[in-house]
Short mmCIF file of N, CA and C in Angstrom, two decimals:
data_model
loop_
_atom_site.label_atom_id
_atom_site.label_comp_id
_atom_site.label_asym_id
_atom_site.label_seq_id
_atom_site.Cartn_x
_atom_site.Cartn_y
_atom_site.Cartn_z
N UNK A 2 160.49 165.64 98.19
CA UNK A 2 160.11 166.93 97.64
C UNK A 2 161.12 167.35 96.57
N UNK A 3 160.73 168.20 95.92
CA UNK A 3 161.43 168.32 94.31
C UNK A 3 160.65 169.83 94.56
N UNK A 4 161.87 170.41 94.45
CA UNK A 4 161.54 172.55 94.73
C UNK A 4 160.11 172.50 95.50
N UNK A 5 159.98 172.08 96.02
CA UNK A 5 159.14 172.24 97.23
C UNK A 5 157.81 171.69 96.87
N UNK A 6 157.86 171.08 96.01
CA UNK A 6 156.68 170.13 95.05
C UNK A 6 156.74 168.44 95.88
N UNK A 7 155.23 168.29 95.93
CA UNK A 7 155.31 166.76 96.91
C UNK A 7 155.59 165.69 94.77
N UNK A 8 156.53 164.98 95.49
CA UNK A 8 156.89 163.83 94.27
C UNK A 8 155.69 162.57 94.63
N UNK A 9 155.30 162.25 94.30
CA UNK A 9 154.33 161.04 94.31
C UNK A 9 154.45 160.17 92.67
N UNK A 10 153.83 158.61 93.34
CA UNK A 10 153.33 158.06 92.23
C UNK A 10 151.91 157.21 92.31
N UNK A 11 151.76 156.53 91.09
CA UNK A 11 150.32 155.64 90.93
C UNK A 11 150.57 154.48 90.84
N UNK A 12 150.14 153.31 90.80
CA UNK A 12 149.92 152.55 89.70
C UNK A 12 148.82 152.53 88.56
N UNK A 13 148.56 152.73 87.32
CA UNK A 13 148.01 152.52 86.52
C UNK A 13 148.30 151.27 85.23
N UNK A 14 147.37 150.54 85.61
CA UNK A 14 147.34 149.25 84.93
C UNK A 14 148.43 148.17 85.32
N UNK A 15 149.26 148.34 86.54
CA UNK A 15 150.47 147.65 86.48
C UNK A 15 151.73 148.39 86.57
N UNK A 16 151.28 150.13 85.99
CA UNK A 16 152.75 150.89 85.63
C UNK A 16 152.66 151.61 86.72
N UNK A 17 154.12 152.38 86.88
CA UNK A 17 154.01 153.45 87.60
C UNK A 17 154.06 154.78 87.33
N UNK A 18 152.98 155.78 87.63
CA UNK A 18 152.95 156.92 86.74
C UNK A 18 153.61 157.79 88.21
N UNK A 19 155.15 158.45 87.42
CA UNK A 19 155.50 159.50 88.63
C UNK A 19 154.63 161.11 88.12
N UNK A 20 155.00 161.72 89.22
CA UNK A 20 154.31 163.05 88.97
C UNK A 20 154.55 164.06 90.50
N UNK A 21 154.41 165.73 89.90
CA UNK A 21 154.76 166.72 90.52
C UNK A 21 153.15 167.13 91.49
N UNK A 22 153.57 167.53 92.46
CA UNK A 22 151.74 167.88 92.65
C UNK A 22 152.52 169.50 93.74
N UNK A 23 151.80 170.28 93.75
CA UNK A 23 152.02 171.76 94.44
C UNK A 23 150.44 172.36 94.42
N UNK A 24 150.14 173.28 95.42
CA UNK A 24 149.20 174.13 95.50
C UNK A 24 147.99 173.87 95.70
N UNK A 25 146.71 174.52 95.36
CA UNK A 25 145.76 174.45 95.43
C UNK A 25 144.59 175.51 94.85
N UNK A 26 143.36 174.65 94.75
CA UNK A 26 142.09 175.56 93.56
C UNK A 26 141.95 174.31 92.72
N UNK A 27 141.80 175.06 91.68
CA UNK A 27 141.17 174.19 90.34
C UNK A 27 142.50 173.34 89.88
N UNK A 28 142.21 172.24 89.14
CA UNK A 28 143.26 171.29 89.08
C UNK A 28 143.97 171.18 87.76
N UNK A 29 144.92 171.62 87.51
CA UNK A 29 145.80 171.99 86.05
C UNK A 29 146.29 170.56 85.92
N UNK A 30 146.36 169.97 84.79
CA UNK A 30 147.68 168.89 84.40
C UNK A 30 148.26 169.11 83.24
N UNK A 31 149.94 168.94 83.47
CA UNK A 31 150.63 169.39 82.71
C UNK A 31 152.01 168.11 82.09
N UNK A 32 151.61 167.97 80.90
CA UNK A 32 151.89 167.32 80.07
C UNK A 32 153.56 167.49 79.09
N UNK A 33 154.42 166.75 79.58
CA UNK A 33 155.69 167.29 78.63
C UNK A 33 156.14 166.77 77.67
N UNK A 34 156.58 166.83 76.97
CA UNK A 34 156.87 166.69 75.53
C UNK A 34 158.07 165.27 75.28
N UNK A 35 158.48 165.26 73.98
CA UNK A 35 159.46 163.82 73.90
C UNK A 35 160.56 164.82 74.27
N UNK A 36 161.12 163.71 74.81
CA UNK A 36 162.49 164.05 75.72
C UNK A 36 162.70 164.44 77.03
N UNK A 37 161.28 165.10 77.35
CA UNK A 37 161.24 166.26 78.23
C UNK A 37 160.67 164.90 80.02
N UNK A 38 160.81 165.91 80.52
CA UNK A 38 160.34 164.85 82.00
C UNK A 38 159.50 165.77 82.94
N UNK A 39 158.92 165.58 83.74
CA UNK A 39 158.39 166.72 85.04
C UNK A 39 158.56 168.02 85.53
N UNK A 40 159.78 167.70 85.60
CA UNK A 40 160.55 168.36 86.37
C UNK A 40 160.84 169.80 85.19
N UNK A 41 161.25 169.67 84.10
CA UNK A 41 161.04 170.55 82.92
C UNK A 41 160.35 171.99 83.50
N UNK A 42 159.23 171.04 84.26
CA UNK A 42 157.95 172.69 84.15
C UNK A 42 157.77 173.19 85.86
N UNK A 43 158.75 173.00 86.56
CA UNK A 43 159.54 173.74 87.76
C UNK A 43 158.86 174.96 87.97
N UNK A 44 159.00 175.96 86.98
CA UNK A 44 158.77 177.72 87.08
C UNK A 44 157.07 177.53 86.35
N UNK A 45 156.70 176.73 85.68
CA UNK A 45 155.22 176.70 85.66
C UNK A 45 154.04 176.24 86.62
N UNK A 46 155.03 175.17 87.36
CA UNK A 46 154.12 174.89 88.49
C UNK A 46 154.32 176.09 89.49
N UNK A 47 155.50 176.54 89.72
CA UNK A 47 155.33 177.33 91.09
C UNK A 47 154.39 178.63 90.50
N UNK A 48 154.44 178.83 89.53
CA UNK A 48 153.81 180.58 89.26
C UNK A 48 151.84 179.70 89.09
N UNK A 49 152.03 178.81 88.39
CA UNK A 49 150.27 178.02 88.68
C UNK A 49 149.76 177.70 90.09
N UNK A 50 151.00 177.40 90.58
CA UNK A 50 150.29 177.21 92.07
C UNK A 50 149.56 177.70 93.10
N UNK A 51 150.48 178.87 92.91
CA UNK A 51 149.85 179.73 93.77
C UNK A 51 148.10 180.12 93.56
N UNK A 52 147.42 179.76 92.48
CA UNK A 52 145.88 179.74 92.05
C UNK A 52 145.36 178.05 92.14
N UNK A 53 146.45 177.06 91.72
CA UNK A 53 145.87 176.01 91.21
C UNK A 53 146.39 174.81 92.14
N UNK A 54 145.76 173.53 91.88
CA UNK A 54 146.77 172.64 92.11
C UNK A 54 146.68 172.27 90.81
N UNK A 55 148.27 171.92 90.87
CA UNK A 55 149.21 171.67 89.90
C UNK A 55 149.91 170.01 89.72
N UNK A 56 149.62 169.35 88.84
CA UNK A 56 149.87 167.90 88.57
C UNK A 56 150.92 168.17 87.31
N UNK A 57 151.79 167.60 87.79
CA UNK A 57 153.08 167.55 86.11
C UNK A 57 153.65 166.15 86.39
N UNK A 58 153.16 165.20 84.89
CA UNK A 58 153.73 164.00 85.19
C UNK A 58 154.41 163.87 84.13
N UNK A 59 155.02 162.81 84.29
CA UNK A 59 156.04 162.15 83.84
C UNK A 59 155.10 160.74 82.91
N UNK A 60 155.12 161.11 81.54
CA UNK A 60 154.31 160.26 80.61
C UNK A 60 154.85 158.65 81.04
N UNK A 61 153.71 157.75 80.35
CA UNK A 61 154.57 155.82 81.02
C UNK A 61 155.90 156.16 79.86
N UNK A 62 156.97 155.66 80.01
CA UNK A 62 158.31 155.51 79.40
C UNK A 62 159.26 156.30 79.25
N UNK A 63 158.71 157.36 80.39
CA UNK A 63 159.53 158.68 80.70
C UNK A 63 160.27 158.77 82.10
N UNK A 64 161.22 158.96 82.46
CA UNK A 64 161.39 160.49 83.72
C UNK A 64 161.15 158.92 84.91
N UNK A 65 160.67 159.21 85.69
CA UNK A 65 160.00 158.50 86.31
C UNK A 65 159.14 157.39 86.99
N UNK A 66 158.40 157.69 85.50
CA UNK A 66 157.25 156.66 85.54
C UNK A 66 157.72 155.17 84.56
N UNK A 67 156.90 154.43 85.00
CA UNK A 67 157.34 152.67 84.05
C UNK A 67 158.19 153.15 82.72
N UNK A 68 159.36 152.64 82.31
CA UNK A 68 160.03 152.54 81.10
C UNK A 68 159.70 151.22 80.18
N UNK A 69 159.03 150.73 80.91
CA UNK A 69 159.01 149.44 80.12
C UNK A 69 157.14 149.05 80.26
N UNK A 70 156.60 149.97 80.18
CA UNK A 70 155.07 149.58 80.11
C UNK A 70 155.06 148.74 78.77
N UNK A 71 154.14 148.20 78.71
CA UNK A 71 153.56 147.34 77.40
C UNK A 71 152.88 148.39 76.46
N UNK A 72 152.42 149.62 77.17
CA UNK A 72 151.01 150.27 76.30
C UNK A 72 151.95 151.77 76.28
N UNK A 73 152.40 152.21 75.27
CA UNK A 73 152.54 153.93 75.59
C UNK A 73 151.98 154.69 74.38
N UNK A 74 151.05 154.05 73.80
CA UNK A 74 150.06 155.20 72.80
C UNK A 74 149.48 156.34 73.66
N UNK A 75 148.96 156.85 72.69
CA UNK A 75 148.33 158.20 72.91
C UNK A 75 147.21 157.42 73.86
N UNK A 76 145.91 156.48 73.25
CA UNK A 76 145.24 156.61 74.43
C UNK A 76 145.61 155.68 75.77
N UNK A 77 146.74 155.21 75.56
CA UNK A 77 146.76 154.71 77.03
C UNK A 77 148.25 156.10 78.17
N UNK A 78 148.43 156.97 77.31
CA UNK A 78 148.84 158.09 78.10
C UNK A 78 148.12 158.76 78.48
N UNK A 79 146.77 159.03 77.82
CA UNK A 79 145.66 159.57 78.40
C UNK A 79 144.51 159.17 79.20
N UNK A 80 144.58 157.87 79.14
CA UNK A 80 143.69 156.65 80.64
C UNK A 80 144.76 157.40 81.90
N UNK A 81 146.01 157.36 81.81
CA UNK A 81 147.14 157.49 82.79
C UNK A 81 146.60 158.85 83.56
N UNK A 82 146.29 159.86 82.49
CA UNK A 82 145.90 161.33 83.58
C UNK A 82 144.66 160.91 83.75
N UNK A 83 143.72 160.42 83.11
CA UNK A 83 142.24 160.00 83.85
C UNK A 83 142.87 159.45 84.95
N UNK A 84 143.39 158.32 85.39
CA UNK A 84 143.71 157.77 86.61
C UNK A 84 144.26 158.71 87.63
N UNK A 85 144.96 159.49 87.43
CA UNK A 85 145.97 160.56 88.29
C UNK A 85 145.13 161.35 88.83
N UNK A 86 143.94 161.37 88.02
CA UNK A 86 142.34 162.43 87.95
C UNK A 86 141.80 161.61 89.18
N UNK A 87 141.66 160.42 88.91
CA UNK A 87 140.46 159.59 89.92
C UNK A 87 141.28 159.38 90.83
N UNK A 88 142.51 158.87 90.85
CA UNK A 88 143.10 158.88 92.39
C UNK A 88 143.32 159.96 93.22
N UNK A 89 143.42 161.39 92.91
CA UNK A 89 143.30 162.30 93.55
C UNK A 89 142.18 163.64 93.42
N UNK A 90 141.15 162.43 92.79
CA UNK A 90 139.71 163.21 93.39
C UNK A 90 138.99 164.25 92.25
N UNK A 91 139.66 164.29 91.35
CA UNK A 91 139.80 165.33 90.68
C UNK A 91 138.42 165.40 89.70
N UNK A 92 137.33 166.18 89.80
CA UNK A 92 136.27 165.43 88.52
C UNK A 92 137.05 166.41 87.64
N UNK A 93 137.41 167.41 87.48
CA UNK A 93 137.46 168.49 85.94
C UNK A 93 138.87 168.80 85.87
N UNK A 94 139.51 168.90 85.36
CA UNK A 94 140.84 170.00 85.09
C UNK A 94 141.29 170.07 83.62
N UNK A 95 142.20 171.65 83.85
CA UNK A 95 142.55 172.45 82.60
C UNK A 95 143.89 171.00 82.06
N UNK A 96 143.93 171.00 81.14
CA UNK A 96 145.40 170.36 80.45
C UNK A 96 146.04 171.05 79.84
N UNK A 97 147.41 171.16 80.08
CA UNK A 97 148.48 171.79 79.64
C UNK A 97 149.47 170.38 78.37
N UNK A 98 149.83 170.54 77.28
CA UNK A 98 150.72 169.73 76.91
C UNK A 98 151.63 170.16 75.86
N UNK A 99 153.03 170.01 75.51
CA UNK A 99 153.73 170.19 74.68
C UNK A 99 154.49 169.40 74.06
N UNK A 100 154.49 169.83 72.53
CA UNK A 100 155.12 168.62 71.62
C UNK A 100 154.08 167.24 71.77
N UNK A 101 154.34 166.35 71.76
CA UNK A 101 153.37 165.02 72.24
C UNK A 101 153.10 165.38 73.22
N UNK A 102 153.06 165.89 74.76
CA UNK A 102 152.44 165.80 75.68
C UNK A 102 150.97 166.58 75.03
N UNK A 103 151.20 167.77 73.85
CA UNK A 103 149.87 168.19 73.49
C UNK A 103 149.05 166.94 73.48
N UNK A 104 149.50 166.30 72.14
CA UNK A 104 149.06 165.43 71.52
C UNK A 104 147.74 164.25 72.57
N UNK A 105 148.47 164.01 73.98
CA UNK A 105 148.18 163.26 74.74
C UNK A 105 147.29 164.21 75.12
N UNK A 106 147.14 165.30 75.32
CA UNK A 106 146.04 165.94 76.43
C UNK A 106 145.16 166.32 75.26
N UNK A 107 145.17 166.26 74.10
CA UNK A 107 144.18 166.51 73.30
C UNK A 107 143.67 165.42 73.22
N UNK A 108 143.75 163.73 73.31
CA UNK A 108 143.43 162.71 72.90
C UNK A 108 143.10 162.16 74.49
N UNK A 109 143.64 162.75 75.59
CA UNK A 109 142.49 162.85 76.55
C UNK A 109 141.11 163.51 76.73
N UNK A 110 141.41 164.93 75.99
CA UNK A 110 139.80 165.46 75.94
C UNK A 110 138.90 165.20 74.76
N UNK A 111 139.55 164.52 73.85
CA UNK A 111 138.49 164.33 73.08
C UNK A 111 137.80 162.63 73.71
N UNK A 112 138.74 162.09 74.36
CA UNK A 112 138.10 160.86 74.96
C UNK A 112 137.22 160.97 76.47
N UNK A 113 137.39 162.39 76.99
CA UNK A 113 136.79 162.54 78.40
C UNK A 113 136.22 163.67 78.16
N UNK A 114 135.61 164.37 77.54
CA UNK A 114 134.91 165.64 77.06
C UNK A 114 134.59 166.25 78.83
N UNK A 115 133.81 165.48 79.08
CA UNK A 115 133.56 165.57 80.74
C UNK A 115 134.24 165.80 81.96
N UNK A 116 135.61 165.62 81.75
CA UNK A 116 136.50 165.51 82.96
C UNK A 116 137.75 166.69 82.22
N UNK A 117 137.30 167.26 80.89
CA UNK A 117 138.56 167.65 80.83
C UNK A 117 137.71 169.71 80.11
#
């Protein structure tokens, strides 16, 4: 646990995607920027939580997750929250992202119109 947030990970494609998960409702994912890691958005998950569940990962070559993936473009950071989506059930959620994490959650919804 990380401030009272369950720490989990995935595999996607081979990598490992880490990530924050808290709360419950509709399913937020939250996206952080270059430099930045998970853990960054601490006071955004707890004040989202309390309405939402709350997903904050750690992009592939960040924080956490694989440093050494083969793939870290935009759309294979955004297959990564589709996966985080399908392994924990998720058909719809809001995206949060900053700096490049925007970048990634915009280039997830324009590739998942449906799920995002």
């Amino acid at each position: 646990m990380v401030n009272n947030f369950a720490q989990k990970t995935i595999d996607v494609e081979g990598n490992t995607l880490a990530y924050l998960q808290a709360g419950s409702g509709a399913a937020v994912v939250i996206v952080h920027g270059v430099g930045g890691h998970k853990e960054d958005w601490t006071a955004v998950i707890t004040a989202l939580s309390a309405r939402h569940s709350v997903y904050a990962i750690d992009m592939l070559g960040f924080g956490g997750s694989s440093r050494d993936a083969e793939h870290l473009g935009m759309t294979s950071q955004a297959n990564a929250i589709i996966a985080l989506m399908d392994h924990e059930q998720i058909q719809s959620a809001d995206l949060i992202g900053n700096s490049v994490g925007g970048w990634v959650t915009a280039t997830c919804a324009a590739h998942n119109p449906d799920r995002v």
